[in-house]
């Protein structure tokens, strides 16, 4: 799924390691990341369309906090 909520920042070595493995195999690698957004993604019990949509909405809120719009 090509959505920003489905993107998880990882170092090249870790990204190569997890590839297209199932979610249960990816979670421990994501959980060990030095990046907060990546560790947060690993807290989800499953990674499906609903989880991706929820994460995308959370990321949008974070973006607005980081870069507020002027009225």
PDB file of C-alpha atoms in Angstrom:
ATOM      1  CA  UNK A   1       0.000   0.000   0.000  1.00  0.00           C
ATOM      2  CA  UNK A   2       1.538   3.306  -1.097  1.00  0.00           C
ATOM      3  CA  UNK A   3       0.528   5.535   1.826  1.00  0.00           C
ATOM      4  CA  UNK A   4       2.682   7.683   4.085  1.00  0.00           C
ATOM      5  CA  UNK A   5       1.236   5.787   7.047  1.00  0.00           C
ATOM      6  CA  UNK A   6       2.772   2.617   5.634  1.00  0.00           C
ATOM      7  CA  UNK A   7       6.259   4.120   5.456  1.00  0.00           C
ATOM      8  CA  UNK A   8       8.581   3.401   8.355  1.00  0.00           C
ATOM      9  CA  UNK A   9      12.046   4.974   8.495  1.00  0.00           C
ATOM     10  CA  UNK A  10      14.797   2.372   8.885  1.00  0.00           C
ATOM     11  CA  UNK A  11      18.495   2.182   8.303  1.00  0.00           C
ATOM     12  CA  UNK A  12      19.477   0.367   5.115  1.00  0.00           C
ATOM     13  CA  UNK A  13      20.799  -2.678   6.942  1.00  0.00           C
ATOM     14  CA  UNK A  14      17.608  -3.179   8.934  1.00  0.00           C
ATOM     15  CA  UNK A  15      15.436  -2.497   5.911  1.00  0.00           C
ATOM     16  CA  UNK A  16      17.313  -5.107   3.898  1.00  0.00           C
ATOM     17  CA  UNK A  17      16.928  -7.559   6.780  1.00  0.00           C
ATOM     18  CA  UNK A  18      13.133  -7.328   7.128  1.00  0.00           C
ATOM     19  CA  UNK A  19      12.240  -7.041   3.439  1.00  0.00           C
ATOM     20  CA  UNK A  20       8.711  -8.367   2.928  1.00  0.00           C
ATOM     21  CA  UNK A  21       8.609 -10.578   6.006  1.00  0.00           C
ATOM     22  CA  UNK A  22       5.352 -10.962   7.942  1.00  0.00           C
ATOM     23  CA  UNK A  23       4.483  -8.382  10.600  1.00  0.00           C
ATOM     24  CA  UNK A  24       5.362 -10.584  13.604  1.00  0.00           C
ATOM     25  CA  UNK A  25       8.913 -10.930  12.254  1.00  0.00           C
ATOM     26  CA  UNK A  26       9.254  -7.204  11.525  1.00  0.00           C
ATOM     27  CA  UNK A  27       8.012  -5.956  14.903  1.00  0.00           C
ATOM     28  CA  UNK A  28      11.140  -6.744  16.985  1.00  0.00           C
ATOM     29  CA  UNK A  29      13.393  -5.112  14.409  1.00  0.00           C
ATOM     30  CA  UNK A  30      11.206  -1.998  14.288  1.00  0.00           C
ATOM     31  CA  UNK A  31      10.986  -1.936  18.087  1.00  0.00           C
ATOM     32  CA  UNK A  32      14.787  -1.811  18.330  1.00  0.00           C
ATOM     33  CA  UNK A  33      15.049   1.244  16.066  1.00  0.00           C
ATOM     34  CA  UNK A  34      16.641   4.442  17.291  1.00  0.00           C
ATOM     35  CA  UNK A  35      13.794   6.373  15.607  1.00  0.00           C
ATOM     36  CA  UNK A  36      10.728   7.130  17.722  1.00  0.00           C
ATOM     37  CA  UNK A  37       8.232   6.941  14.818  1.00  0.00           C
ATOM     38  CA  UNK A  38       9.565   3.517  13.913  1.00  0.00           C
ATOM     39  CA  UNK A  39       9.407   2.231  17.499  1.00  0.00           C
ATOM     40  CA  UNK A  40       5.842   3.534  17.793  1.00  0.00           C
ATOM     41  CA  UNK A  41       4.817   1.600  14.685  1.00  0.00           C
ATOM     42  CA  UNK A  42       6.109  -1.593  16.308  1.00  0.00           C
ATOM     43  CA  UNK A  43       3.668  -1.164  19.205  1.00  0.00           C
ATOM     44  CA  UNK A  44       0.742  -2.075  16.952  1.00  0.00           C
ATOM     45  CA  UNK A  45      -0.553  -5.634  17.314  1.00  0.00           C
ATOM     46  CA  UNK A  46      -1.169  -5.922  13.573  1.00  0.00           C
ATOM     47  CA  UNK A  47      -0.286  -4.030  10.413  1.00  0.00           C
ATOM     48  CA  UNK A  48      -3.273  -3.865   8.127  1.00  0.00           C
ATOM     49  CA  UNK A  49      -5.159  -1.183   6.201  1.00  0.00           C
ATOM     50  CA  UNK A  50      -6.910   0.028   9.348  1.00  0.00           C
ATOM     51  CA  UNK A  51      -3.647   0.319  11.323  1.00  0.00           C
ATOM     52  CA  UNK A  52      -1.983   2.130   8.429  1.00  0.00           C
ATOM     53  CA  UNK A  53      -4.863   4.620   8.151  1.00  0.00           C
ATOM     54  CA  UNK A  54      -4.789   5.239  11.902  1.00  0.00           C
ATOM     55  CA  UNK A  55      -1.034   5.799  11.843  1.00  0.00           C
ATOM     56  CA  UNK A  56      -1.352   8.153   8.890  1.00  0.00           C
ATOM     57  CA  UNK A  57      -3.882  10.272  10.795  1.00  0.00           C
ATOM     58  CA  UNK A  58      -1.558  10.352  13.819  1.00  0.00           C
ATOM     59  CA  UNK A  59       1.343  11.417  11.608  1.00  0.00           C
ATOM     60  CA  UNK A  60      -0.758  14.218  10.107  1.00  0.00           C
ATOM     61  CA  UNK A  61      -1.475  15.546  13.606  1.00  0.00           C
ATOM     62  CA  UNK A  62       2.229  15.411  14.463  1.00  0.00           C
ATOM     63  CA  UNK A  63       3.066  17.293  11.267  1.00  0.00           C
ATOM     64  CA  UNK A  64       0.611  20.065  12.131  1.00  0.00           C
ATOM     65  CA  UNK A  65       2.139  20.357  15.594  1.00  0.00           C
ATOM     66  CA  UNK A  66       5.645  20.519  14.148  1.00  0.00           C
ATOM     67  CA  UNK A  67       4.728  22.910  11.323  1.00  0.00           C
ATOM     68  CA  UNK A  68       1.633  24.854  12.378  1.00  0.00           C
ATOM     69  CA  UNK A  69      -0.260  26.723   9.697  1.00  0.00           C
ATOM     70  CA  UNK A  70      -0.736  30.456   9.979  1.00  0.00           C
ATOM     71  CA  UNK A  71      -4.418  31.493   9.947  1.00  0.00           C
TER      72      UNK A  71
END
